[in-house]
Amino acid sequence: MTNDTNRRDFLKASGLLTGGALLSSLPFGASAGGFHNSMDDTIKVALIGCGGRGKGAAQQALNTKQNVKIVALADAFRDRLDDAYKVLTSRELKDASGNPKVDVPDERKFVGFDGYKQAIALADVVILATPPGFRPMHFEEAVRQGKHVFMEKPVATDAPGVRRVLAAAEEAKKKKLNVVTGLQRRYQPSYREMVKRIQDGALGDIIGGQVYWVSGGVWQNPRKPGQTEMDYQMRNWYYFNWLCGDHITEQHVHNIDVANWVKNSYPVSCQGTGGRQVRTDKNYGEIFDHHIVDFVYADGTTINSQCRHYEGTYSRVDEMFLGTKGKVEGMEKKASALMAYNGTPIYSYNAKADGNPYQIEHDELFAAIAKGEYKFADAERTAKSTMTSIMGRMATYSGKVVKWEEALNSQIDLFPDRLAWDAMPKVLPNADGYYPIAVPGKTIAV
Ligand SMILES: NC(=O)c1ccc[n+]([C@@H]2O[C@H](COP(=O)([O-])OP(=O)(O)OC[C@H]3O[C@@H](n4cnc5c(N)ncnc54)[C@H](O)[C@@H]3O)[C@@H](O)[C@H]2O)c1
């Protein structure tokens, strides 16, 4: 009997092969996603979005101690899927019975915009690693089908997308589906220990801080003759807000999330400035190359955020927080400390022996699933940190003060009306190939 037959028979025999409606009332181990039994310990994984991060996350899932099998791959593009399959099968990993751990025959490879549904159906756990614009619909579907989720940050690119993720997060909680998101600092031992101590008052009250993602830019794919606009934007997703959210959302959400974590809350308002200073060519779509934002929290304190993409300049990706008793910076470093203002360490952390946080997030997720434990509900906080970054973009694009409630309730929906290779995204180039760019003072905030 195959493992699949075993699993189905067990589900039928125990009366647990049931529709979604009943899942929320069943104990954790009985949900479609939570199912795990001694006859078959395989945890089946589907990867949706087979790019750089998807390949990495799939390998981290395979590296866990559990009997993980990749059973389905889905990608918008055939070449990206084929590349991931080649990379993932290059290690020739086998399970205890000698069967391949990457078991994805052609009928379980799904290409295009709709394949995610079929891929999700084949799995216990889904890895969502497409550009973030698709995350709300993919996450909704994974939760609807009762699957555990590892999904990359950010989890949306506009407020309607954030609201969809927040609603699906509630459903995931009801169904007791573990959801881990790729804000890996939350799984990095140095951050975990130091933020806990900060929250316990080691630095006194946090009254200010700076968060940074200042670096060079990322890749760009030149337009090809005959390429449809949808194909071009999908191949250059970084530069289009419906897919990426701008780099304040796509990258800087990491550091903004640390600010929210340290403050143990979300900003009530923000204002900022930004624009395109260096990266002005039409090849760079519609996003800005710098944003500076003041995020104001309910206690009246401000955290300043700075992100930019300028080649050949100073780089810094970290956070600094000021408390009434001392300060901290460089929590990602091998050695860092909470410091009193007179230079005396309040608490020092040595991270030399710490594991890789990208691996830890998968180790913890798969261990919980294997034990039938419900431990992770990251979607809500990641949706709110994603919203914080989108609120920052709303402020830099408009030049206005933006309040949390109005940002979260914004009806500005960036997603195309139709998904197809011949469909038109909402933002299009002019006759010279340049895309409209936000103009502070003219662009509507929310
Ligand atoms: N946590 C981290 O440190 C970290 C690092 C890198 C990337 N990421 C995140 O991972 C996500 C992916 O980034 P990446 O660098 O891997 O990008 P990528 O371009 O390398 O990969 C994205 C893949 O998704 C595919 N795709 C696009 N739309 C799709 C759809 N509708 N259905 C199925 N597949 C689709 C693309 O073809 C591509 O293969 C982003 O959200 C990014 O922010 C996180």
Coordinates of C-alpha atoms and ligand atoms in Angstrom, one line a residue:
M1 CA 0.0 0.0 0.0
T2 CA 1.3 3.5 -0.8
N3 CA 1.7 6.1 1.8
D4 CA -1.1 8.0 0.1
T5 CA -3.5 5.1 0.4
N6 CA -2.5 4.7 4.0
R7 CA -3.2 8.3 4.7
R8 CA -6.6 8.2 2.9
D9 CA -7.6 5.0 4.6
F10 CA -6.8 6.3 8.0
L11 CA -8.7 9.5 7.3
K12 CA -11.7 7.5 6.2
A13 CA -11.5 5.0 9.0
S14 CA -11.3 7.6 11.6
G15 CA -14.2 9.6 10.0
L16 CA -12.0 12.6 9.5
L17 CA -12.1 12.9 5.8
T18 CA -14.4 15.8 5.9
G19 CA -15.2 19.2 4.3
G20 CA -13.8 22.5 5.4
A21 CA -16.9 23.5 7.4
L22 CA -16.2 20.9 10.1
L23 CA -12.5 21.5 10.4
S24 CA -12.8 24.3 12.8
S25 CA -14.7 22.2 15.3
L26 CA -12.2 19.3 15.1
P27 CA -9.2 18.9 17.3
F28 CA -6.0 20.1 15.9
G29 CA -4.7 16.7 14.7
A30 CA -7.8 16.1 12.7
S31 CA -7.7 19.1 10.4
A32 CA -6.6 18.5 6.9
G33 CA -3.4 20.5 7.5
G34 CA -2.9 19.2 11.0
F35 CA -3.3 15.6 10.2
H36 CA -0.4 13.5 11.2
N37 CA -0.4 9.8 12.1
S38 CA 2.1 7.1 13.1
M39 CA 1.4 5.1 9.9
D40 CA 2.8 7.8 7.6
D41 CA 4.9 10.5 9.0
T42 CA 5.5 12.2 5.7
I43 CA 4.7 16.0 5.7
K44 CA 3.9 16.9 2.1
V45 CA 4.9 20.4 1.0
A46 CA 3.9 22.4 -2.1
L47 CA 6.0 25.3 -3.1
I48 CA 4.2 28.3 -4.7
G49 CA 6.7 30.7 -6.3
C50 CA 9.8 28.9 -7.3
G51 CA 12.3 31.8 -7.3
G52 CA 15.3 32.6 -5.1
R53 CA 13.5 32.6 -1.8
G54 CA 11.1 29.8 -2.7
K55 CA 14.1 27.5 -3.5
G56 CA 15.7 28.5 -0.2
A57 CA 12.6 27.9 1.9
A58 CA 12.0 24.5 0.2
Q59 CA 15.6 23.5 1.0
Q60 CA 15.2 24.6 4.6
A61 CA 11.9 22.6 4.9
L62 CA 13.9 19.5 3.5
N63 CA 16.7 20.2 6.0
T64 CA 14.4 19.9 9.1
K65 CA 14.4 16.7 11.1
Q66 CA 11.0 15.7 10.0
N67 CA 10.1 13.5 7.0
V68 CA 9.4 16.3 4.6
K69 CA 8.6 15.7 1.0
I70 CA 8.2 18.3 -1.8
V71 CA 5.2 17.0 -3.8
A72 CA 4.2 20.0 -5.9
L73 CA 5.7 23.1 -7.5
A74 CA 3.8 26.1 -8.9
D75 CA 5.1 29.1 -10.7
A76 CA 3.8 31.7 -13.1
F77 CA 6.7 30.9 -15.4
R78 CA 7.9 27.5 -16.8
D79 CA 11.6 28.4 -16.7
R80 CA 11.5 29.5 -13.1
L81 CA 9.7 26.2 -12.1
D82 CA 12.2 24.1 -14.1
D83 CA 15.1 25.9 -12.5
A84 CA 13.8 25.2 -9.0
Y85 CA 13.1 21.6 -9.8
K86 CA 16.7 21.2 -11.0
V87 CA 18.2 22.9 -7.9
L88 CA 16.0 21.0 -5.5
T89 CA 16.7 17.6 -7.1
S90 CA 20.4 18.2 -7.4
R91 CA 21.0 16.9 -3.9
E92 CA 19.2 13.6 -4.6
L93 CA 17.8 13.5 -1.0
K94 CA 16.1 10.3 -0.1
D95 CA 13.7 9.4 2.8
A96 CA 14.2 6.3 5.1
S97 CA 12.6 4.0 2.5
G98 CA 14.9 5.3 -0.2
N99 CA 12.2 7.3 -2.0
P100 CA 13.2 10.8 -3.3
K101 CA 12.3 13.7 -1.0
V102 CA 11.6 15.9 -4.0
D103 CA 8.9 13.9 -5.7
V104 CA 7.4 16.2 -8.3
P105 CA 6.5 14.4 -11.6
D106 CA 5.2 16.6 -14.5
E107 CA 1.6 16.2 -13.4
R108 CA 2.4 17.9 -10.1
K109 CA 4.1 20.9 -11.8
F110 CA 1.7 23.8 -12.3
V111 CA 2.6 26.8 -14.5
G112 CA 0.6 30.0 -14.8
F113 CA -1.6 32.1 -12.5
D114 CA -4.1 29.4 -11.4
G115 CA -1.9 26.4 -10.6
Y116 CA -1.6 27.4 -6.9
K117 CA -5.0 25.9 -6.1
Q118 CA -4.1 22.5 -7.4
A119 CA -0.6 22.6 -5.8
I120 CA -2.1 23.6 -2.4
A121 CA -4.6 20.7 -2.6
L122 CA -1.7 18.2 -2.7
A123 CA 0.1 19.4 0.4
D124 CA -0.1 19.4 4.2
V125 CA 2.1 22.6 4.3
V126 CA 2.4 25.3 1.6
I127 CA 5.3 27.6 1.1
L128 CA 4.1 30.9 -0.4
A129 CA 7.1 32.7 -2.0
T130 CA 5.7 34.6 -4.9
P131 CA 6.0 38.4 -5.1
P132 CA 3.9 39.8 -2.3
G133 CA 1.0 41.1 -4.4
F134 CA -0.3 37.5 -4.8
R135 CA 0.1 36.6 -1.1
P136 CA -3.5 37.6 0.0
M137 CA -5.1 35.3 -2.6
H138 CA -2.7 32.5 -2.1
F139 CA -2.9 32.7 1.7
E140 CA -6.7 32.8 1.6
E141 CA -6.7 29.7 -0.5
A142 CA -4.3 27.8 1.7
V143 CA -6.4 28.6 4.7
R144 CA -9.6 27.7 2.9
Q145 CA -8.1 24.3 2.1
G146 CA -7.0 23.9 5.7
K147 CA -3.2 23.8 5.2
H148 CA -0.3 24.9 7.4
V149 CA 1.6 27.8 5.9
F150 CA 5.1 29.2 5.6
M151 CA 4.7 32.5 3.8
E152 CA 7.3 35.1 3.0
K153 CA 7.1 38.7 4.0
P154 CA 5.6 41.1 3.1
V155 CA 2.1 39.7 2.9
A156 CA 0.4 42.3 0.8
T157 CA 1.1 45.5 -1.2
D158 CA -2.0 47.5 -0.5
A159 CA -4.6 48.0 2.3
P160 CA -7.3 45.8 0.7
G161 CA -4.7 43.0 0.5
V162 CA -3.8 43.5 4.2
R163 CA -7.4 43.3 5.2
R164 CA -7.8 40.0 3.3
V165 CA -4.7 38.6 5.1
L166 CA -6.1 39.7 8.4
A167 CA -9.4 38.0 7.7
A168 CA -7.7 34.8 6.6
A169 CA -5.4 34.9 9.7
E170 CA -8.6 34.8 11.8
E171 CA -9.8 31.8 9.9
A172 CA -6.4 30.1 10.3
K173 CA -6.6 30.6 14.0
K174 CA -10.0 29.0 14.1
K175 CA -8.8 26.0 12.1
K176 CA -5.6 25.9 14.3
L177 CA -3.4 26.0 11.2
N178 CA 0.2 26.9 12.0
V179 CA 1.3 30.0 10.1
V180 CA 5.0 31.1 10.1
T181 CA 6.0 34.2 8.2
G182 CA 9.4 35.0 6.8
L183 CA 10.3 37.9 9.2
Q184 CA 13.1 35.8 10.3
R185 CA 14.4 38.2 12.9
R186 CA 11.5 37.0 15.0
Y187 CA 13.2 33.5 14.9
Q188 CA 16.8 34.8 15.3
P189 CA 18.0 34.0 18.9
S190 CA 19.9 37.3 19.4
Y191 CA 16.8 39.4 18.5
R192 CA 14.5 37.1 20.5
E193 CA 16.6 37.4 23.7
M194 CA 17.3 41.1 23.4
V195 CA 13.8 42.2 22.4
K196 CA 12.5 40.2 25.3
R197 CA 14.8 42.1 27.7
I198 CA 13.9 45.4 26.2
Q199 CA 10.2 44.6 26.6
D200 CA 11.0 43.6 30.2
G201 CA 12.4 47.1 30.8
A202 CA 16.2 46.7 30.5
L203 CA 16.5 50.0 28.6
G204 CA 13.7 51.7 30.5
D205 CA 10.9 53.2 28.2
I206 CA 11.7 53.2 24.5
I207 CA 11.5 56.9 23.6
G208 CA 12.9 56.9 20.1
G209 CA 14.9 55.0 17.5
Q210 CA 16.0 54.6 13.9
V211 CA 15.5 51.6 11.5
Y212 CA 17.5 51.3 8.3
W213 CA 17.6 49.5 5.0
V214 CA 20.0 51.6 3.0
S215 CA 21.8 49.7 0.3
G216 CA 22.2 49.4 -3.5
G217 CA 19.3 48.2 -5.6
V218 CA 18.3 44.8 -7.0
W219 CA 18.1 43.1 -10.3
Q220 CA 16.2 44.3 -13.4
N221 CA 15.2 42.4 -16.6
P222 CA 15.3 44.3 -19.9
R223 CA 12.1 44.5 -21.9
K224 CA 12.0 41.9 -24.7
P225 CA 10.5 42.4 -28.2
G226 CA 6.9 41.1 -28.3
Q227 CA 6.7 40.8 -24.5
T228 CA 3.2 41.7 -23.2
E229 CA 2.9 44.4 -20.5
M230 CA 1.8 41.8 -18.0
D231 CA 4.8 39.5 -18.8
Y232 CA 7.2 42.5 -18.5
Q233 CA 5.8 43.6 -15.1
M234 CA 5.8 40.0 -13.8
R235 CA 9.5 39.6 -14.9
N236 CA 10.3 43.0 -13.2
W237 CA 7.9 42.7 -10.3
Y238 CA 10.2 44.6 -8.0
Y239 CA 9.4 47.9 -9.7
F240 CA 5.6 47.7 -9.7
N241 CA 3.6 48.4 -6.6
W242 CA 0.8 45.9 -7.2
L243 CA 3.4 43.2 -7.1
C244 CA 6.1 44.6 -4.8
G245 CA 4.7 47.4 -2.7
D246 CA 8.0 49.5 -3.2
H247 CA 11.2 48.6 -1.4
I248 CA 9.9 50.3 1.9
T249 CA 7.5 47.4 2.0
E250 CA 9.4 44.6 0.2
Q251 CA 12.7 44.9 2.2
H252 CA 12.3 47.5 4.9
V253 CA 9.3 45.7 6.4
H254 CA 11.9 43.6 8.3
N255 CA 13.3 46.6 10.2
I256 CA 9.9 48.3 10.6
D257 CA 8.6 45.0 12.1
V258 CA 11.4 45.1 14.6
A259 CA 10.4 48.6 15.6
N260 CA 6.8 47.4 16.1
W261 CA 8.0 44.4 18.1
V262 CA 10.2 46.5 20.4
K263 CA 7.4 49.0 20.9
N264 CA 4.9 46.1 21.2
S265 CA 2.4 48.2 19.2
Y266 CA 1.8 49.7 15.8
P267 CA 2.2 53.3 14.8
V268 CA -0.9 55.6 15.0
S269 CA 0.3 57.9 12.2
C270 CA 3.3 58.8 10.1
Q271 CA 4.7 61.4 7.7
G272 CA 7.6 61.2 5.4
T273 CA 9.5 62.2 2.3
G274 CA 10.8 60.3 -0.6
G275 CA 11.4 60.2 -4.4
R276 CA 13.5 59.0 -7.3
Q277 CA 16.9 60.7 -7.0
V278 CA 19.3 58.2 -8.7
R279 CA 17.2 55.4 -10.2
T280 CA 15.2 57.5 -12.6
D281 CA 15.3 55.4 -15.8
K282 CA 12.1 53.9 -17.3
N283 CA 13.6 50.5 -16.6
Y284 CA 12.8 51.0 -12.9
G285 CA 9.0 51.1 -13.2
E286 CA 7.1 53.3 -10.7
I287 CA 8.9 52.8 -7.3
F288 CA 10.9 55.4 -5.4
D289 CA 14.6 54.9 -4.6
H290 CA 14.4 56.5 -1.1
H291 CA 11.9 56.9 1.7
I292 CA 12.4 58.6 5.1
V293 CA 9.4 58.2 7.4
D294 CA 8.6 59.2 11.0
F295 CA 6.4 56.6 12.6
V296 CA 4.5 58.0 15.6
Y297 CA 3.3 55.5 18.3
A298 CA 0.3 56.0 20.7
D299 CA 2.7 56.9 23.6
G300 CA 3.9 59.9 21.6
T301 CA 7.3 58.5 20.7
T302 CA 8.7 58.4 17.2
I303 CA 10.7 55.8 15.3
N304 CA 12.4 57.2 12.2
S305 CA 12.7 54.8 9.2
Q306 CA 15.2 55.3 6.4
C307 CA 15.4 53.1 3.3
R308 CA 17.1 53.7 0.0
H309 CA 18.6 52.1 -3.1
Y310 CA 21.6 54.0 -4.2
E311 CA 24.5 52.1 -5.8
G312 CA 28.0 52.8 -4.5
T313 CA 26.9 54.4 -1.2
Y314 CA 27.0 53.6 2.5
S315 CA 25.0 50.5 3.4
R316 CA 23.2 49.8 6.7
V317 CA 20.5 47.2 7.5
D318 CA 19.7 47.3 11.2
E319 CA 17.9 49.0 14.0
M320 CA 18.8 51.3 16.8
F321 CA 16.5 52.1 19.8
L322 CA 16.9 54.7 22.6
G323 CA 15.5 54.0 26.0
T324 CA 15.4 56.1 29.2
K325 CA 18.1 53.9 30.7
G326 CA 20.2 53.0 27.6
K327 CA 20.3 52.1 23.9
V328 CA 20.8 49.2 21.6
E329 CA 21.9 48.7 18.0
G330 CA 23.2 45.9 15.8
M331 CA 21.1 43.1 17.2
E332 CA 21.8 41.1 14.1
K333 CA 25.6 41.1 14.8
K334 CA 27.6 38.3 16.2
A335 CA 28.1 40.3 19.4
S336 CA 25.8 43.1 20.5
A337 CA 24.8 44.7 23.8
L338 CA 22.1 46.7 25.5
M339 CA 24.3 49.7 26.6
A340 CA 23.9 52.3 29.3
Y341 CA 24.6 55.9 28.1
N342 CA 27.8 55.9 30.1
G343 CA 29.1 53.1 27.9
T344 CA 28.6 50.3 30.4
P345 CA 26.9 47.1 29.0
I346 CA 23.6 46.4 30.6
Y347 CA 23.4 43.0 28.9
S348 CA 25.7 41.5 26.3
Y349 CA 24.7 38.8 23.7
N350 CA 27.1 36.6 21.9
A351 CA 25.5 35.1 18.8
K352 CA 28.5 33.1 17.5
A353 CA 26.9 29.7 18.2
D354 CA 23.4 30.6 17.0
G355 CA 21.8 28.8 14.1
N356 CA 20.6 30.4 10.9
P357 CA 17.2 32.0 11.5
Y358 CA 15.9 31.0 8.1
Q359 CA 16.5 27.4 9.1
I360 CA 15.1 27.9 12.7
E361 CA 11.8 29.2 11.4
H362 CA 11.3 25.9 9.4
D363 CA 12.7 23.7 12.2
E364 CA 10.2 25.1 14.6
L365 CA 7.3 25.0 12.2
F366 CA 7.8 21.4 11.0
A367 CA 8.5 20.2 14.6
A368 CA 5.2 21.6 15.7
I369 CA 3.3 20.1 12.8
A370 CA 4.9 16.7 13.4
K371 CA 3.8 16.8 17.0
G372 CA 0.3 17.9 16.2
E373 CA 0.9 21.2 18.1
Y374 CA -0.7 24.5 17.2
K375 CA 2.0 27.1 18.0
F376 CA 2.4 29.7 15.3
A377 CA 0.0 32.5 14.3
D378 CA 2.4 35.0 12.6
A379 CA 0.0 36.2 9.9
E380 CA -1.7 39.0 11.9
R381 CA 1.4 40.7 13.2
T382 CA 3.1 40.4 9.8
A383 CA 0.0 41.9 8.1
K384 CA 0.1 44.8 10.5
S385 CA 3.8 45.4 10.0
T386 CA 3.2 45.1 6.2
M387 CA 0.5 47.7 6.7
T388 CA 2.9 49.9 8.6
S389 CA 5.3 49.9 5.7
I390 CA 2.4 50.6 3.2
M391 CA 1.3 53.5 5.4
G392 CA 4.9 54.8 5.1
R393 CA 4.7 54.6 1.4
M394 CA 1.3 56.4 1.4
A395 CA 3.0 59.2 3.4
T396 CA 6.1 59.5 1.1
Y397 CA 4.0 59.3 -2.1
S398 CA 1.5 61.9 -0.9
G399 CA 3.6 64.1 1.4
K400 CA 0.6 64.0 3.9
V401 CA 0.3 62.9 7.5
V402 CA -1.4 59.4 7.3
K403 CA -3.3 57.9 10.2
W404 CA -3.4 54.2 10.9
E405 CA -7.2 53.7 10.6
E406 CA -7.5 55.7 7.4
A407 CA -4.5 53.8 5.9
L408 CA -5.9 50.4 6.9
N409 CA -9.3 51.3 5.5
S410 CA -8.0 52.7 2.2
Q411 CA -9.9 51.5 -0.8
I412 CA -6.9 52.0 -3.2
D413 CA -6.7 48.6 -4.8
L414 CA -3.5 48.1 -6.9
F415 CA -4.4 44.6 -8.1
P416 CA -5.3 44.1 -11.9
D417 CA -8.9 43.5 -12.7
R418 CA -7.9 40.4 -14.6
L419 CA -4.9 38.0 -14.4
A420 CA -3.8 36.8 -17.8
W421 CA -0.7 37.3 -19.9
D422 CA -2.7 39.6 -22.3
A423 CA -4.5 41.5 -19.4
M424 CA -3.4 45.0 -18.6
P425 CA -2.1 45.9 -15.1
K426 CA -3.5 49.2 -13.8
V427 CA -0.2 51.2 -14.1
L428 CA 1.0 51.5 -17.7
P429 CA 3.9 53.2 -19.5
N430 CA 3.5 56.3 -21.6
A431 CA 4.5 56.4 -25.3
D432 CA 8.2 56.8 -24.3
G433 CA 8.0 53.9 -21.9
Y434 CA 8.0 55.8 -18.7
Y435 CA 5.6 54.9 -15.9
P436 CA 3.7 57.5 -13.8
I437 CA 5.5 58.3 -10.6
A438 CA 3.9 59.6 -7.4
V439 CA 4.2 63.3 -6.8
P440 CA 4.0 64.5 -3.2
G441 CA 1.4 67.2 -2.9
K442 CA -0.6 65.7 -5.8
T443 CA -0.7 62.0 -5.2
I444 CA -3.7 60.9 -3.1
A445 CA -2.5 59.3 0.2
V446 CA -5.3 56.8 0.9
Ligands
LIG1 N1 12.9 36.7 4.4 C1 13.8 37.2 3.6 O1 14.9 37.6 4.0 C2 13.5 37.2 2.1 C3 14.6 37.2 1.2 C4 14.3 37.2 -0.2 C5 13.0 37.3 -0.6 N2 12.0 37.3 0.3 C6 10.6 37.4 -0.1 O2 10.2 36.2 -0.9 C7 9.3 36.6 -1.9 C8 9.9 36.2 -3.3 O3 11.1 36.8 -3.5 P1 12.2 36.2 -4.4 O4 13.5 37.0 -4.2 O5 12.3 34.8 -4.3 O6 11.7 36.6 -5.9 P2 11.9 35.8 -7.2 O7 11.5 36.7 -8.3 O8 13.2 35.1 -7.2 O9 10.8 34.6 -7.1 C9 9.4 34.8 -7.1 C10 8.9 33.7 -8.0 O10 7.4 33.7 -7.9 C11 7.0 33.4 -9.2 N3 5.6 34.0 -9.4 C12 5.2 35.2 -9.6 N4 3.9 35.3 -9.6 C13 3.4 34.1 -9.4 C14 2.1 33.5 -9.2 N5 1.0 34.3 -9.3 N6 2.0 32.2 -9.0 C15 3.1 31.4 -8.9 N7 4.3 31.9 -9.0 C16 4.5 33.2 -9.2 C17 8.0 34.1 -10.1 O11 7.9 33.6 -11.5 C18 9.3 33.7 -9.4 O12 9.8 32.5 -9.8 C19 9.1 38.1 -1.8 O13 7.9 38.3 -1.0 C20 10.3 38.6 -1.1 O14 10.1 39.7 -0.3 C21 12.2 37.3 1.6

